[in-house]
Amino acid sequence: LARGVQHTAVRKAHRKYEPNFHDKYGNLVLLGGATVFTAVWGYVFTQAGIEWGLSPVGRITPKEWRE
């Protein structure tokens, strides 16, 4: 068993390294995702009409009590 593992390790060590998907396209995918993330949140923050303010003072009005 040890000899078989050793032969496999030697074969893999001598084989030329082949780039996989992440080596080829990893940075491109990361940049694309960051661009989409920035665009979507940029739209949300600027165009969605959300009123940003953490304090509820003056915004909450009591409802009339119904009996």
PDB file of C-alpha atoms in Angstrom:
ATOM      1  CA  LEU A   1       0.000   0.000   0.000  1.00  0.00           C
ATOM      2  CA  ALA A   2       2.750   2.446   0.944  1.00  0.00           C
ATOM      3  CA  ARG A   3       4.599   1.742  -2.303  1.00  0.00           C
ATOM      4  CA  GLY A   4       1.449   2.430  -4.363  1.00  0.00           C
ATOM      5  CA  VAL A   5       0.862   5.731  -2.590  1.00  0.00           C
ATOM      6  CA  GLN A   6       4.500   6.619  -3.083  1.00  0.00           C
ATOM      7  CA  HIS A   7       4.326   5.884  -6.829  1.00  0.00           C
ATOM      8  CA  THR A   8       1.172   7.965  -7.160  1.00  0.00           C
ATOM      9  CA  ALA A   9       2.809  10.877  -5.336  1.00  0.00           C
ATOM     10  CA  VAL A  10       5.873  10.679  -7.572  1.00  0.00           C
ATOM     11  CA  ARG A  11       3.725  10.567 -10.716  1.00  0.00           C
ATOM     12  CA  LYS A  12       1.750  13.609  -9.601  1.00  0.00           C
ATOM     13  CA  ALA A  13       4.913  15.481  -8.674  1.00  0.00           C
ATOM     14  CA  HIS A  14       6.413  14.965 -12.140  1.00  0.00           C
ATOM     15  CA  ARG A  15       3.265  15.886 -14.016  1.00  0.00           C
ATOM     16  CA  LYS A  16       3.113  19.409 -15.370  1.00  0.00           C
ATOM     17  CA  TYR A  17       0.758  21.682 -13.400  1.00  0.00           C
ATOM     18  CA  GLU A  18      -2.468  22.416 -15.229  1.00  0.00           C
ATOM     19  CA  PRO A  19      -4.424  25.500 -14.165  1.00  0.00           C
ATOM     20  CA  ASN A  20      -7.980  24.791 -13.076  1.00  0.00           C
ATOM     21  CA  PHE A  21     -11.074  26.997 -13.349  1.00  0.00           C
ATOM     22  CA  HIS A  22     -10.176  29.054 -10.279  1.00  0.00           C
ATOM     23  CA  ASP A  23      -6.665  29.680 -11.529  1.00  0.00           C
ATOM     24  CA  LYS A  24      -7.951  30.813 -14.908  1.00  0.00           C
ATOM     25  CA  TYR A  25     -11.066  32.786 -13.987  1.00  0.00           C
ATOM     26  CA  GLY A  26     -10.951  33.316 -10.210  1.00  0.00           C
ATOM     27  CA  ASN A  27      -9.963  36.980 -10.240  1.00  0.00           C
ATOM     28  CA  LEU A  28     -12.372  37.738 -13.073  1.00  0.00           C
ATOM     29  CA  VAL A  29     -15.275  36.141 -11.221  1.00  0.00           C
ATOM     30  CA  LEU A  30     -14.328  37.999  -8.036  1.00  0.00           C
ATOM     31  CA  LEU A  31     -14.193  41.346  -9.823  1.00  0.00           C
ATOM     32  CA  GLY A  32     -17.479  40.677 -11.611  1.00  0.00           C
ATOM     33  CA  GLY A  33     -19.196  39.822  -8.353  1.00  0.00           C
ATOM     34  CA  ALA A  34     -17.807  42.916  -6.644  1.00  0.00           C
ATOM     35  CA  THR A  35     -19.016  45.069  -9.550  1.00  0.00           C
ATOM     36  CA  VAL A  36     -22.546  43.659  -9.426  1.00  0.00           C
ATOM     37  CA  PHE A  37     -22.621  43.978  -5.628  1.00  0.00           C
ATOM     38  CA  THR A  38     -21.526  47.622  -5.812  1.00  0.00           C
ATOM     39  CA  ALA A  39     -23.991  48.448  -8.582  1.00  0.00           C
ATOM     40  CA  VAL A  40     -26.977  46.887  -6.815  1.00  0.00           C
ATOM     41  CA  TRP A  41     -26.273  48.469  -3.446  1.00  0.00           C
ATOM     42  CA  GLY A  42     -25.427  51.779  -5.109  1.00  0.00           C
ATOM     43  CA  TYR A  43     -28.865  51.713  -6.695  1.00  0.00           C
ATOM     44  CA  VAL A  44     -30.538  50.774  -3.428  1.00  0.00           C
ATOM     45  CA  PHE A  45     -28.820  53.552  -1.499  1.00  0.00           C
ATOM     46  CA  THR A  46     -29.461  56.270  -4.076  1.00  0.00           C
ATOM     47  CA  GLN A  47     -32.643  55.433  -5.994  1.00  0.00           C
ATOM     48  CA  ALA A  48     -34.881  53.234  -3.895  1.00  0.00           C
ATOM     49  CA  GLY A  49     -36.431  56.119  -1.975  1.00  0.00           C
ATOM     50  CA  ILE A  50     -35.576  54.746   1.437  1.00  0.00           C
ATOM     51  CA  GLU A  51     -35.447  57.390   4.125  1.00  0.00           C
ATOM     52  CA  TRP A  52     -32.270  56.801   6.038  1.00  0.00           C
ATOM     53  CA  GLY A  53     -32.424  57.811   9.642  1.00  0.00           C
ATOM     54  CA  LEU A  54     -32.160  55.668  12.706  1.00  0.00           C
ATOM     55  CA  SER A  55     -34.122  57.851  15.100  1.00  0.00           C
ATOM     56  CA  PRO A  56     -37.893  57.291  15.158  1.00  0.00           C
ATOM     57  CA  VAL A  57     -38.476  60.572  17.020  1.00  0.00           C
ATOM     58  CA  GLY A  58     -41.112  62.624  15.198  1.00  0.00           C
ATOM     59  CA  ARG A  59     -41.920  59.836  12.741  1.00  0.00           C
ATOM     60  CA  ILE A  60     -44.080  57.651  14.890  1.00  0.00           C
ATOM     61  CA  THR A  61     -47.497  59.092  15.646  1.00  0.00           C
ATOM     62  CA  PRO A  62     -49.942  57.425  17.990  1.00  0.00           C
ATOM     63  CA  LYS A  63     -53.082  55.897  16.492  1.00  0.00           C
ATOM     64  CA  GLU A  64     -56.512  56.742  17.778  1.00  0.00           C
ATOM     65  CA  TRP A  65     -57.674  54.248  20.372  1.00  0.00           C
ATOM     66  CA  ARG A  66     -60.604  52.106  19.267  1.00  0.00           C
ATOM     67  CA  GLU A  67     -62.940  50.677  21.856  1.00  0.00           C
TER      68      GLU A  67
END
